[in-house]
Coordinates of C-alpha atoms and ligand atoms in Angstrom, one line a residue:
M1 CA 76.5 138.9 83.8
D2 CA 79.4 136.8 85.3
V3 CA 79.9 133.2 84.3
N4 CA 82.0 130.8 86.5
L5 CA 82.8 127.2 85.9
Q6 CA 84.0 124.6 88.6
F7 CA 85.4 121.2 87.9
L8 CA 83.6 118.8 90.4
G9 CA 84.9 115.6 88.4
A10 CA 86.5 114.2 85.3
A11 CA 89.6 116.6 85.9
H12 CA 92.8 114.6 85.7
C13 CA 90.8 111.3 85.7
V14 CA 88.2 109.8 83.4
T15 CA 85.2 109.4 86.0
G16 CA 82.9 111.6 88.0
S17 CA 82.1 114.1 85.1
K18 CA 80.4 116.9 86.9
Y19 CA 80.8 120.6 85.9
L20 CA 79.1 123.4 87.8
L21 CA 78.2 126.5 85.7
T22 CA 77.2 129.6 87.8
L23 CA 75.5 132.4 85.9
D24 CA 75.3 135.7 88.0
D25 CA 73.3 138.3 86.3
H26 CA 73.2 140.4 89.7
A27 CA 69.4 140.5 89.3
S28 CA 68.6 137.6 91.5
R29 CA 70.4 134.7 93.0
P30 CA 73.1 133.3 90.9
H31 CA 71.8 130.4 88.7
Q32 CA 73.6 127.0 89.3
V33 CA 73.6 124.7 86.3
M34 CA 75.3 121.3 86.3
V35 CA 76.5 119.7 83.1
D36 CA 76.7 116.0 83.9
C37 CA 76.4 114.4 87.1
G38 CA 78.6 111.3 87.2
L39 CA 80.0 108.8 89.8
F40 CA 83.7 108.5 90.4
Q41 CA 84.7 105.0 89.6
G42 CA 87.8 102.9 89.9
L43 CA 90.6 103.9 92.5
K44 CA 89.4 103.9 96.0
E45 CA 90.7 107.5 96.6
L46 CA 88.4 108.6 93.6
R47 CA 85.3 106.6 94.8
L48 CA 85.6 108.1 98.2
R49 CA 84.9 111.6 96.4
N50 CA 81.2 110.2 95.8
R51 CA 80.8 110.5 99.5
E52 CA 82.1 114.1 99.9
P53 CA 79.5 116.9 100.0
L54 CA 79.4 119.1 96.9
P55 CA 80.8 122.6 97.4
L56 CA 77.1 124.2 97.4
P57 CA 73.6 123.6 98.6
V58 CA 72.4 120.9 96.4
A59 CA 68.9 122.5 96.4
D60 CA 70.4 125.6 94.8
V61 CA 71.0 123.6 91.5
E62 CA 68.3 124.5 89.0
L63 CA 69.2 122.3 86.0
V64 CA 71.1 119.3 85.2
I65 CA 72.0 118.8 81.6
L66 CA 73.4 115.2 80.7
T67 CA 75.6 114.4 77.8
H68 CA 74.8 110.8 78.0
A69 CA 73.6 107.9 80.3
H70 CA 77.1 106.3 81.2
I71 CA 77.3 106.1 85.0
D72 CA 80.5 108.1 85.1
H73 CA 78.3 111.0 83.7
S74 CA 74.9 110.3 85.3
G75 CA 75.4 108.0 88.3
Y76 CA 75.4 110.8 90.9
L77 CA 71.9 112.0 90.1
P78 CA 70.0 109.9 92.5
K79 CA 72.5 111.0 95.2
L80 CA 71.7 114.6 94.2
V81 CA 68.0 114.1 94.6
R82 CA 68.5 112.2 97.9
D83 CA 70.5 115.3 98.9
G84 CA 67.6 117.8 98.0
F85 CA 67.9 118.5 94.4
R86 CA 64.4 119.3 92.8
G87 CA 65.3 120.9 89.6
R88 CA 64.9 119.8 85.9
I89 CA 67.2 117.0 84.4
L90 CA 67.5 117.5 80.6
C91 CA 68.8 114.9 78.2
T92 CA 68.1 113.3 74.8
E93 CA 65.1 110.8 74.5
A94 CA 67.5 107.6 74.2
T95 CA 69.5 108.8 77.2
A96 CA 66.2 109.1 79.2
D97 CA 65.4 105.5 78.4
L98 CA 68.9 104.3 79.2
L99 CA 69.0 106.2 82.4
S100 CA 66.0 104.3 84.0
I101 CA 67.8 101.0 83.2
M102 CA 71.2 102.1 84.2
L103 CA 70.5 104.0 87.4
L104 CA 68.4 101.2 88.8
D105 CA 71.1 98.7 88.0
S106 CA 73.6 101.1 89.7
A107 CA 71.4 101.2 92.8
K108 CA 71.2 97.5 92.9
L109 CA 74.9 97.0 92.4
Q110 CA 75.6 99.4 95.3
K111 CA 73.2 97.6 97.6
E112 CA 74.9 94.2 96.7
E113 CA 78.4 95.6 97.3
A114 CA 77.4 97.1 100.7
A115 CA 75.7 93.9 101.7
Y116 CA 78.6 91.8 100.6
A117 CA 81.1 94.1 102.2
N118 CA 79.1 94.0 105.5
K119 CA 79.0 90.1 105.2
K120 CA 82.7 89.7 104.7
G121 CA 83.4 92.4 107.1
Y122 CA 86.3 93.7 105.0
S123 CA 84.9 97.2 104.6
K124 CA 86.3 100.0 106.5
H125 CA 83.0 101.6 106.9
H126 CA 81.0 99.9 109.4
P127 CA 78.4 99.2 108.2
A128 CA 78.9 99.8 104.6
E129 CA 76.0 102.0 103.1
P130 CA 75.0 102.3 99.5
L131 CA 75.2 105.8 98.2
Y132 CA 71.5 105.6 97.1
T133 CA 68.7 103.2 96.8
Q134 CA 66.2 102.2 94.2
T135 CA 63.8 104.6 95.9
D136 CA 66.1 107.5 95.3
V137 CA 66.3 106.5 91.6
E138 CA 62.3 106.5 91.5
H139 CA 62.2 110.0 93.0
M140 CA 64.8 111.2 90.4
L141 CA 63.3 109.7 87.1
P142 CA 60.2 112.1 87.1
L143 CA 62.4 115.1 87.0
V144 CA 63.9 114.0 83.6
E145 CA 62.7 115.9 80.5
T146 CA 63.8 115.0 77.0
V147 CA 65.0 117.3 74.2
A148 CA 65.6 116.1 70.6
Y149 CA 69.0 116.4 68.8
D150 CA 69.4 119.7 67.0
A151 CA 66.5 121.4 68.7
P152 CA 67.5 124.5 70.7
V153 CA 65.6 125.0 74.0
T154 CA 65.6 128.2 76.0
L155 CA 66.2 127.9 79.7
L156 CA 66.5 130.2 82.7
D157 CA 64.1 132.9 81.2
G158 CA 66.3 133.3 78.1
L159 CA 69.7 133.4 79.8
L160 CA 70.6 130.1 78.5
T161 CA 69.9 128.2 75.2
L162 CA 70.8 124.4 75.1
T163 CA 71.2 122.4 72.0
F164 CA 72.2 118.7 71.8
R165 CA 74.3 117.4 69.0
D166 CA 74.9 113.7 68.4
A167 CA 78.3 112.7 69.9
G168 CA 78.3 109.1 68.3
H169 CA 79.5 107.6 71.6
I170 CA 76.6 105.6 72.9
L171 CA 72.9 105.5 72.0
G172 CA 71.6 108.9 72.8
S173 CA 75.0 110.6 73.5
A174 CA 75.3 114.2 72.9
I175 CA 77.6 117.1 72.7
V176 CA 76.2 120.1 74.6
E177 CA 76.1 123.5 73.2
L178 CA 75.2 126.3 75.7
A179 CA 74.7 129.8 74.5
V180 CA 74.8 132.2 77.4
Q181 CA 72.9 135.5 77.0
G182 CA 74.6 138.4 78.9
A183 CA 73.3 142.0 79.0
Q184 CA 75.8 142.9 76.2
Q185 CA 77.2 139.7 74.8
R186 CA 76.1 136.1 73.8
K187 CA 78.9 133.5 74.5
Q188 CA 79.0 129.8 73.3
L189 CA 80.1 127.1 75.6
V190 CA 80.6 123.7 74.2
F191 CA 80.9 120.4 76.4
S192 CA 82.0 117.6 74.1
G193 CA 80.9 115.0 76.4
D194 CA 82.4 111.6 75.4
L195 CA 83.2 111.7 71.7
G196 CA 82.6 108.5 69.6
R197 CA 84.4 107.0 66.6
Y198 CA 84.1 107.8 62.9
D199 CA 82.8 105.3 60.5
N200 CA 81.2 103.2 63.3
P201 CA 78.8 100.7 61.8
V202 CA 76.3 101.2 64.4
L203 CA 76.4 105.0 65.5
F204 CA 76.7 108.2 63.5
D205 CA 80.0 110.2 63.4
P206 CA 80.4 112.9 66.1
T207 CA 78.8 116.1 65.0
P208 CA 81.3 118.8 63.9
I209 CA 81.0 122.0 65.8
A210 CA 82.1 125.2 64.3
T211 CA 82.4 127.8 67.1
A212 CA 83.1 128.0 70.8
D213 CA 84.1 130.7 73.2
V214 CA 84.8 128.1 75.7
L215 CA 85.4 124.3 75.0
L216 CA 85.6 121.4 77.3
V217 CA 86.8 118.3 75.4
E218 CA 87.4 114.9 76.6
S219 CA 90.9 113.3 76.3
T220 CA 90.5 109.5 77.3
Y221 CA 92.7 108.6 74.3
G222 CA 94.5 112.0 74.1
D223 CA 98.0 110.4 73.8
R224 CA 97.3 107.4 71.4
D225 CA 95.7 106.0 68.4
A226 CA 93.4 103.0 69.1
R227 CA 92.0 102.3 65.8
I228 CA 92.4 98.9 64.4
E229 CA 92.7 98.8 60.6
D230 CA 90.2 96.0 60.1
P231 CA 88.0 95.4 63.3
E232 CA 86.1 92.3 61.5
A233 CA 89.4 90.5 60.7
E234 CA 90.7 91.2 64.3
L235 CA 87.6 89.8 65.7
V236 CA 87.8 86.8 63.3
R237 CA 91.3 86.1 64.6
V238 CA 90.6 86.3 68.2
V239 CA 87.4 84.2 68.0
T240 CA 89.1 81.6 65.6
E241 CA 92.0 81.3 68.0
A242 CA 89.8 80.9 71.0
M243 CA 87.7 78.2 69.4
A244 CA 90.9 76.4 68.2
R245 CA 91.8 76.0 71.9
G246 CA 88.5 74.2 72.4
G247 CA 87.5 76.5 75.2
V248 CA 85.0 79.2 75.9
L249 CA 85.6 82.8 74.7
L250 CA 84.3 85.1 77.5
I251 CA 84.0 88.7 76.4
A252 CA 83.9 91.5 78.9
A253 CA 81.7 94.1 77.2
F254 CA 79.8 97.1 78.5
A255 CA 76.3 96.4 78.5
V256 CA 75.6 99.8 76.6
G257 CA 77.2 100.1 73.2
R258 CA 79.9 97.5 73.2
T259 CA 77.6 94.4 73.6
Q260 CA 75.6 95.7 70.7
T261 CA 78.6 96.5 68.4
L262 CA 79.9 92.9 69.1
L263 CA 76.4 91.5 68.3
Y264 CA 76.4 93.4 65.1
Y265 CA 79.9 92.1 64.0
L266 CA 79.2 88.6 65.2
K267 CA 75.9 88.4 63.4
K268 CA 77.5 89.7 60.2
L269 CA 80.6 87.5 60.3
I270 CA 78.5 84.3 61.1
A271 CA 76.2 85.2 58.3
E272 CA 78.9 85.7 55.9
G273 CA 80.6 82.4 56.9
R274 CA 83.8 84.1 58.2
L275 CA 83.1 82.7 61.8
P276 CA 81.7 79.4 62.6
Q277 CA 78.2 79.1 64.0
V278 CA 79.0 78.6 67.6
P279 CA 76.7 79.4 70.4
V280 CA 76.7 83.1 71.7
Y281 CA 75.3 83.6 75.0
V282 CA 74.5 87.2 75.9
D283 CA 74.6 87.0 79.7
S284 CA 73.8 90.6 80.7
P285 CA 70.4 91.5 81.7
M286 CA 71.2 95.1 81.2
G287 CA 72.8 94.5 77.9
I288 CA 69.5 92.7 76.7
R289 CA 67.2 95.5 77.8
V290 CA 69.6 98.1 76.2
S291 CA 69.5 96.1 73.0
D292 CA 65.8 96.1 73.0
L293 CA 65.9 100.0 73.0
Y294 CA 67.6 100.5 69.6
P295 CA 64.4 99.8 67.6
R296 CA 62.7 102.5 69.5
H297 CA 65.2 105.2 68.7
P298 CA 65.9 104.6 65.0
A299 CA 67.1 108.2 64.5
A300 CA 69.9 107.7 67.0
H301 CA 71.8 104.9 65.2
R302 CA 72.4 103.4 61.6
L303 CA 70.7 100.0 62.0
G304 CA 67.1 101.1 61.4
H305 CA 64.0 99.4 62.7
G306 CA 63.4 95.8 63.7
N307 CA 65.1 93.1 65.8
V308 CA 68.5 94.2 64.7
F309 CA 70.6 92.0 67.1
D310 CA 68.9 88.7 66.7
F311 CA 70.6 85.8 64.7
P312 CA 70.7 82.0 64.6
G313 CA 72.7 80.6 67.6
V314 CA 72.4 83.7 69.9
R315 CA 70.7 83.2 73.3
F316 CA 69.8 86.0 75.5
I317 CA 70.2 84.9 79.2
T318 CA 68.0 86.7 81.6
E319 CA 67.5 84.3 84.6
A320 CA 70.3 84.1 87.2
R321 CA 69.9 80.3 87.3
E322 CA 70.6 80.0 83.6
S323 CA 73.5 82.3 84.1
K324 CA 75.0 80.1 86.7
G325 CA 74.3 77.1 84.4
L326 CA 76.8 78.6 81.8
N327 CA 79.6 77.7 84.3
S328 CA 79.6 74.1 83.2
K329 CA 79.8 74.9 79.6
T330 CA 82.7 74.0 77.8
G331 CA 83.8 75.2 74.4
P332 CA 83.3 76.1 71.7
A333 CA 81.1 78.8 72.8
I334 CA 81.0 82.6 73.3
I335 CA 79.8 84.3 76.4
I336 CA 79.4 88.2 76.4
S337 CA 78.9 89.5 79.9
S338 CA 79.3 92.7 81.7
S339 CA 80.5 94.9 83.4
G340 CA 83.0 95.9 80.8
M341 CA 85.8 96.6 83.4
C342 CA 85.0 93.4 85.3
T343 CA 84.1 95.4 88.4
G344 CA 80.6 93.9 89.0
G345 CA 77.7 92.3 87.4
R346 CA 77.6 88.8 86.1
I347 CA 80.9 88.9 84.5
V348 CA 82.4 88.3 88.0
H349 CA 81.1 84.8 88.5
H350 CA 82.2 83.9 85.0
L351 CA 85.7 85.2 85.8
F352 CA 85.9 83.5 89.0
N353 CA 85.2 80.2 87.1
R354 CA 87.2 80.8 83.9
L355 CA 90.2 82.6 84.8
T356 CA 91.7 79.3 86.0
R357 CA 90.9 77.3 82.8
P358 CA 93.8 77.4 80.5
Q359 CA 91.6 76.4 77.6
D360 CA 89.4 79.4 77.9
T361 CA 90.0 83.0 76.7
L362 CA 89.1 86.2 78.1
L363 CA 88.7 89.2 75.8
L364 CA 88.6 92.7 77.0
V365 CA 87.1 95.1 74.4
G366 CA 86.8 98.4 76.2
Y367 CA 88.8 101.0 78.0
Q368 CA 90.0 99.6 81.5
A369 CA 90.2 102.5 84.0
E370 CA 93.0 102.6 86.6
G371 CA 92.2 100.7 89.8
T372 CA 89.8 98.2 88.1
R373 CA 90.1 94.4 88.0
G374 CA 89.9 94.8 84.1
R375 CA 92.9 97.0 84.3
R376 CA 94.9 94.5 86.4
L377 CA 93.9 91.7 83.9
Q378 CA 95.1 93.9 81.0
N379 CA 98.4 94.4 82.8
G380 CA 98.8 90.7 82.9
E381 CA 98.7 90.2 86.6
T382 CA 98.8 86.6 87.4
E383 CA 96.5 86.6 90.4
I384 CA 93.2 88.6 90.8
K385 CA 91.5 89.3 94.0
M386 CA 87.8 88.3 93.8
F387 CA 85.2 87.7 96.4
G388 CA 88.1 88.5 98.9
E389 CA 90.3 85.6 97.8
M390 CA 93.2 85.4 95.2
V391 CA 92.3 83.7 92.0
P392 CA 95.1 82.5 89.6
V393 CA 94.9 83.8 86.0
R394 CA 95.6 80.8 83.8
C395 CA 93.2 81.5 80.9
Q396 CA 94.5 83.5 77.8
V397 CA 93.7 87.2 78.2
K398 CA 93.3 89.3 75.0
Q399 CA 92.5 92.8 74.3
L400 CA 90.8 94.6 71.3
E401 CA 91.2 98.2 71.9
G402 CA 89.9 99.2 68.6
F403 CA 86.4 98.5 69.7
S404 CA 86.4 101.3 72.3
A405 CA 83.5 103.7 72.0
H406 CA 85.9 106.7 72.5
A407 CA 87.6 108.8 69.7
D408 CA 91.1 108.0 69.8
R409 CA 94.0 110.7 69.4
S410 CA 93.5 111.2 65.6
E411 CA 89.8 111.3 65.9
L412 CA 89.7 113.8 68.7
L413 CA 92.0 116.0 66.5
R414 CA 89.7 115.4 63.4
W415 CA 86.8 116.7 65.5
L416 CA 88.8 119.5 67.0
G417 CA 90.1 120.4 63.7
Q418 CA 86.6 121.3 62.4
F419 CA 86.3 124.4 64.5
Q420 CA 86.5 127.4 62.2
A421 CA 88.6 129.2 64.6
P422 CA 90.3 127.9 67.8
P423 CA 88.1 128.4 70.9
K424 CA 89.2 131.3 73.0
R425 CA 89.7 129.1 76.0
T426 CA 89.9 125.2 76.0
F427 CA 89.8 122.8 79.0
I428 CA 91.1 119.3 78.7
V429 CA 88.9 117.0 80.8
H430 CA 88.0 113.3 81.2
G431 CA 91.4 111.8 80.8
E432 CA 94.1 110.5 83.1
P433 CA 97.0 113.0 83.5
A434 CA 99.3 111.7 80.8
P435 CA 96.7 111.7 77.8
A436 CA 95.1 115.1 78.9
E437 CA 98.5 116.8 79.1
A438 CA 99.5 115.2 75.8
L439 CA 96.4 116.5 74.0
A440 CA 96.9 119.9 75.6
K441 CA 100.5 120.1 74.3
T442 CA 99.4 119.1 70.8
L443 CA 96.8 121.7 70.6
R444 CA 99.1 124.4 72.0
E445 CA 102.2 123.5 70.0
A446 CA 101.0 121.9 66.8
H447 CA 97.8 123.6 66.3
G448 CA 98.6 127.0 68.0
W449 CA 95.5 127.1 70.0
P450 CA 95.5 129.6 72.8
N451 CA 94.6 129.2 76.4
V452 CA 94.6 125.4 76.6
E453 CA 94.4 124.3 80.2
V454 CA 94.2 120.9 82.2
P455 CA 92.1 121.8 85.2
D456 CA 92.3 120.0 88.5
Y457 CA 89.6 118.6 90.7
L458 CA 87.6 121.4 92.3
D459 CA 89.3 124.2 90.3
R460 CA 87.1 127.2 89.9
K461 CA 87.5 129.3 86.7
V462 CA 86.0 132.8 85.9
L463 CA 84.9 132.3 82.3
F464 CA 83.4 135.8 81.7
E465 CA 82.9 139.1 83.7
G466 CA 80.3 141.8 82.9
I467 CA 79.2 140.3 79.6
Ligands
ZN501 ZN1 80.6 107.5 78.1
ZN502 ZN1 82.9 109.1 80.2

């Protein structure tokens, strides 16, 4: 059997994760399997790739295996179905629950963006069209099948065995192990997906993997350490400073994962008296639905059963009217909203209102990709374009990078160090060029790993011939 791999995304960038695995046993038509099926996000030149056709007839893809539900790993699925995909989609149980929430939201956001662009007439596409609709998502969801962690499943009549291992990145996130059975040999492919952090209070550590012939590893933080010594103390410091200014602390948090981690810490710190009992508004409909999933998947996190994110003073805002009502709130108060990179969702109207208020504080708690509004705010830009107009930034802008859901450089090396022997071939993916190259260099030079490559978009690699 021959095995090829093509990089359809997350090569020299962090979004658009899509890997096309081709298994050709010369007995039938080659089998096409995709690992992850994500949207490109951020820079326009990247987002335009979402509109380019894939380099194969979509109907030929038999399987899609998902590492996790983040849109940069799953958000292209409805488009795949719209274009003719009718195969199986395999993921963990919690990922399946998250998918229905996140992809319906993604379809809604695209519809709103297209409508807004058309109304303002500032789109270069006339008229702007959403990439897919809610109907496409509804056609896609029945194709999803769930697989438990650590339970191998045999696919493609025994040619492929899939095992999900907990990646500790978000609820349901997985490392994908694929054993390819050739006529003579069996080969082990490992896709790290996005790796989480060690000693996270909510999620488990990334599962160690002992062997791989071929490894794809993410490199979001491949060139730097982003661990804060004491996240609780840092959060206490930022919240206390923001409250002392008498303003509102607006926290831009991803609805999935970061919002729940923040709620875990705020609940604990308020209960311990280390933070005053200020009103906490969770203004993220998706964040609320995601929080409600945790008790349904007690094996996928450390918090156990029950209503784990409820505490005195917290209010979960669902109605748009209530959300708008928060605009008149003055401090002290905390508003947690999304999206985490400030690109869409309810955070946008909060930013539009609060960026101009010197007494308010904006806290960015996640990775801010190139080209996003969050990255521009992180870089200290003094004016931000919103709703087609320039808004001056007069509020405080703070960043707590240690709350990232991604393993940092040391943690990546810790996970990589658990392989009993270096993989025969390693591809560094899911990182901007500098961190990806830095991780490759470290593995080659400091760890002596052979055949470490940083692939480019659409690169096609022959993994095995005649196995
Ligand atoms: Zn992710
Ligand atoms: Zn990712």
